[in-house]
Amino acid sequence: MTNINNIKAGSLSEAMSAEQWKEVTSVQISGNINFSDWQFLGTLAQNKLAYIDLGNTEGLRMTADLNHIFYGSKALKKLVLPEGVTLIDEKCFEDCNQLEDIKLPDSLNNIGGYAFLRCGLKQIVMPNKLRRFGPRAFADCSNLEKVILPEQLEELGYCAFEECTSLLEIEIPKGVKVLPEETFMNCVNLKKVVLHEGLEEIKEGAFEYCTGLESISIPSTVKRISKRAFKGCSSLSSITIPEGITEIDIKTFEDCRSLKEISIPQTVTTIKKEAFRGCKCLRNITMPEGQKSKISTGFITRFGIRSIDDEAFRDCNDLKEITLPSTIANLGSYVFRDCSSLQIIHCKAVQPPFCLPKTFHWADNLEVIVPAQNKEAYKKAYGWCEVMSERVDEDEVNPSVTDLQNTMLAKAKINNLGSEIDSEEVNPSNGASFGDSCYKISNLDANTDCDEVNPSTGATFGGSSIKINNLYADSNDCDEVNPSGGASFSQSNSKINHLDVDDDNEDVNPSGGASFSNADNNIRNLNLDGDDDEVNPSGGASF
């Protein structure tokens, strides 16, 4: 250790010969130093000078003129700064990859951006008066294992600890209101993070790819979690989202592969694109009903999930069942794509939420449960009709959803709503509705055909006295009695003895339906042999 005492400002280089200075590896200085002395030390640190102790010096003020002074130092390993220094300016120690230890003075209140970028620091204790440090101040310090932040700290710059791959734990002081963008991005060994009440916002990518993080408690004061905040936290198995959050932002929890359950707060209205994509172990998603709030006009539903955007739950392989709340109004594309275990969707919304044909794409063997009073609307709704019509059900006439309305007010006799070989019968996905009337249905039977009596939207016979002896098809025909639009016989006395087809392809308006309304109808036979289309197959027969 070389000791230089009582130095006068500006004379440090003259304390020894140039040849002697070249051989110095450590130095302890007392006295007064100025800008030129500081520059001289920076030059020496590029060669052999590894340890500098300025603890007993005066006069040093690290201003903007001193940035880059030690930039890229190849030798500096340890530095002691004197009291009186209030600022370490931008890039002052950038790329000092040999710098392992620095003692910061109690007077320090500000660290500039990039000040210690790519340094070799192993630990750092920040003084109590420090209020803020700038962007990427300690980023890419790959050896940094321990950081102690002062209680009075108010502001962190973005990417402050990005790529600190050895950092194990950290506590964010109570005075910090915002956790900036990518604060801990790629801190792959970070296992413990303590956040305090008072924190209000976690910004974009704050913990992105913190693959070692297993759990985290988010304070109740947090009102916003931005996109990608926890993306790629592959070990994260537990997290609590506080009430007050209004949206789950884009990719917030994407590829959190250990996350098993999540409870969405009542205040959330939107789950954005790919929010939970790739959460392969996610099994339980709780979406509560909307929270009611009293205003001057009375009680209204103020909160509740209204929109789930594109691919929000894509690749959630363990998800078997999900319940959508009554507030849901919009579903994006591929919301449940590649959810290979998904079997049941409960949708409590009375009106079918707007969705796209590919909302349920790749969600095979799906059972959709909707409010009984509005199942007909779901059968006709864009996107919903697709998944409901594709549902596989071994039962005939879907006894679980078939609605024989007002049976207490009606006399009903159903002799046969059966089939022996065909796949779908009398709209097995959404049910046949027979309401407000006296019924006798002798036969709605098919033996070898594929679809019968509008399997996509159902047959409705309402407000009438109805006797149907036979709506019968055989000989391998594929569609009968308007399989796309349904047969409707309403507000009338109807008797249909025979709507029978042999060997034809389409009959009784397969595209538009047969409608017999406001009339007394007796149809004994609409029977054809070997023709292709019958009774206005494009526009329907209307009586």
Steps between C-alpha positions, in 0.01 A plus 500: 500500500641842397406785738491859384410747772405866512487531126412838354233527239636449149839362608432126527694410185807671644504297822716238326680460173312369200698175512408448867130567435498234228585234758244603762220243551338653811494849643358680804476878470426779746472872441329696224444378145333658200387415148851453358594264785187297432590472131850387593366217718268392219796467267697291751203267550518405134835331569598363844324711763246261659421655840430871565414633848382863493322484837715774653494744212308822460397723214384224266166568333394240243315719251402445139857579402611180667286251308694233317805567722537128583311372192633160400764484771690174468669499843273668756365250756424704813411866559428706812330836433519794745218673684366803321438322171129535419492375141651217302433608146396306192733225379762588758597135562346338192680184387726488806461125491773445761338734756378271777455736794414866544432695820248774438497808728202587719470832318408331169142572386505430126652237271481574128393267225740225388730599789597140582388325180686171451708533815641204692330601829406211731300702749409860565360687799342829408508794743188621681489838325481348153168601341530379143716327246469513125428251222717190475705625794597144603389308190698197386700478821510124464690440829269713716345277768381744764356851489380700800284794400446791745160555661481852361540394137226648281589427139664224300588539133380253239705181459677587825602138574439338162718193435631486858505124466650428844259716702317280752266732689402864536265720702343804337463789749162640596564836334516352150167556322585357158705196406630606157526313171714185506640578845599138564474354150704180460601485866481124466605415857281754677292294743369750754353846444338706776259771387339739748165673527524831321618353171248604234622366167707213362608599152567311182728197533601583859560133588515355149691172485575489870501123465597433863216704654259259671251731669433867553250701702372808322390783734135602507602852396609384154243619244675407177714210382625565147565260214762228533548583868547132593547344156722193503510465879503126451532411872224733618235280661314751715399861457216713636362777280350775718158657466519829315678357196270565201673296230739210458728649238655343188723200579505586871530135609598337170708184545461489879516124467478417870197718574220267609221736596405861465220710644394794289393801713146632477632829368650349183301575184742377232741209461722607214677316222708196604473597867526136617630335185725202566403461868516127453420404861214746547201297619281737693391845382255690719305777330258659748180675412512878466524719806205730559559861590244752620473831319243778510265318261507175691694174482681413179749235401819698486753223462514154352687334215356618170770405253750216459732576209685288243686191624456600864505137618674334206715195584359464852531123472375406849189718491195273510215732585437872507205717600441829321306755708168653402675827411701350214420669167795437265731208425792533258658252260668180620419578865517130588718372217702188585334467840520127449332405830216754489167319522245741644428870458229650719386831358264688732433788262131517405581650160760306300832684518635619168763260378670385182484162327849416629440596861480132597737375230680180597295464818379148417221305673367818655177518698347846518251576778294816456193651671202277421269789423719624217650190343323567171683831471833322556416248228459783252787720622807537283782288635289332767288307251818348362623350823155399617414328172824305513439368846498121525211363705404134518152574632201562271324835501755609760295435812732726698396812311171410330236742618139380499363838601209551737429131532288573803265695271499254214414146413796337338547161347824407328504151360833510327784748478747228425762375260709191470798576280527869432729745680276793576123520537249782547776747574681302769731792577242761589175314545152508357250739657128421513312766695155617608306225323358149495733258328493166339820401322484148371829489322800727447715215390803445279684176441797560273513871430756748635292793625128530566251783559751779507778369723666844505218721624220272616137446418255732674130422526334768710166653587290230335336161506736274312481147374800366310466143388822482308798723424690210364801451277687197387708362211815690595386854438712760672277796575128518570244770578737792481802392705639856496203712590255279683136413450263733683127427546350778709169649610298242310330165504738279307473142393784349302443144402806452287812698405683206351790484258654205320839522328491877453768735625307798631137557582255762627733793463819381665643853497216718617259280691132422471276739691129431561355786707169660592308230318322169524733263323459143389791359302448138415795442273798692368659191356741472210694220342842559345487878456764740633307798632141544605260771617724798433831372638655849491232715652280276708135411488280742687132447576 
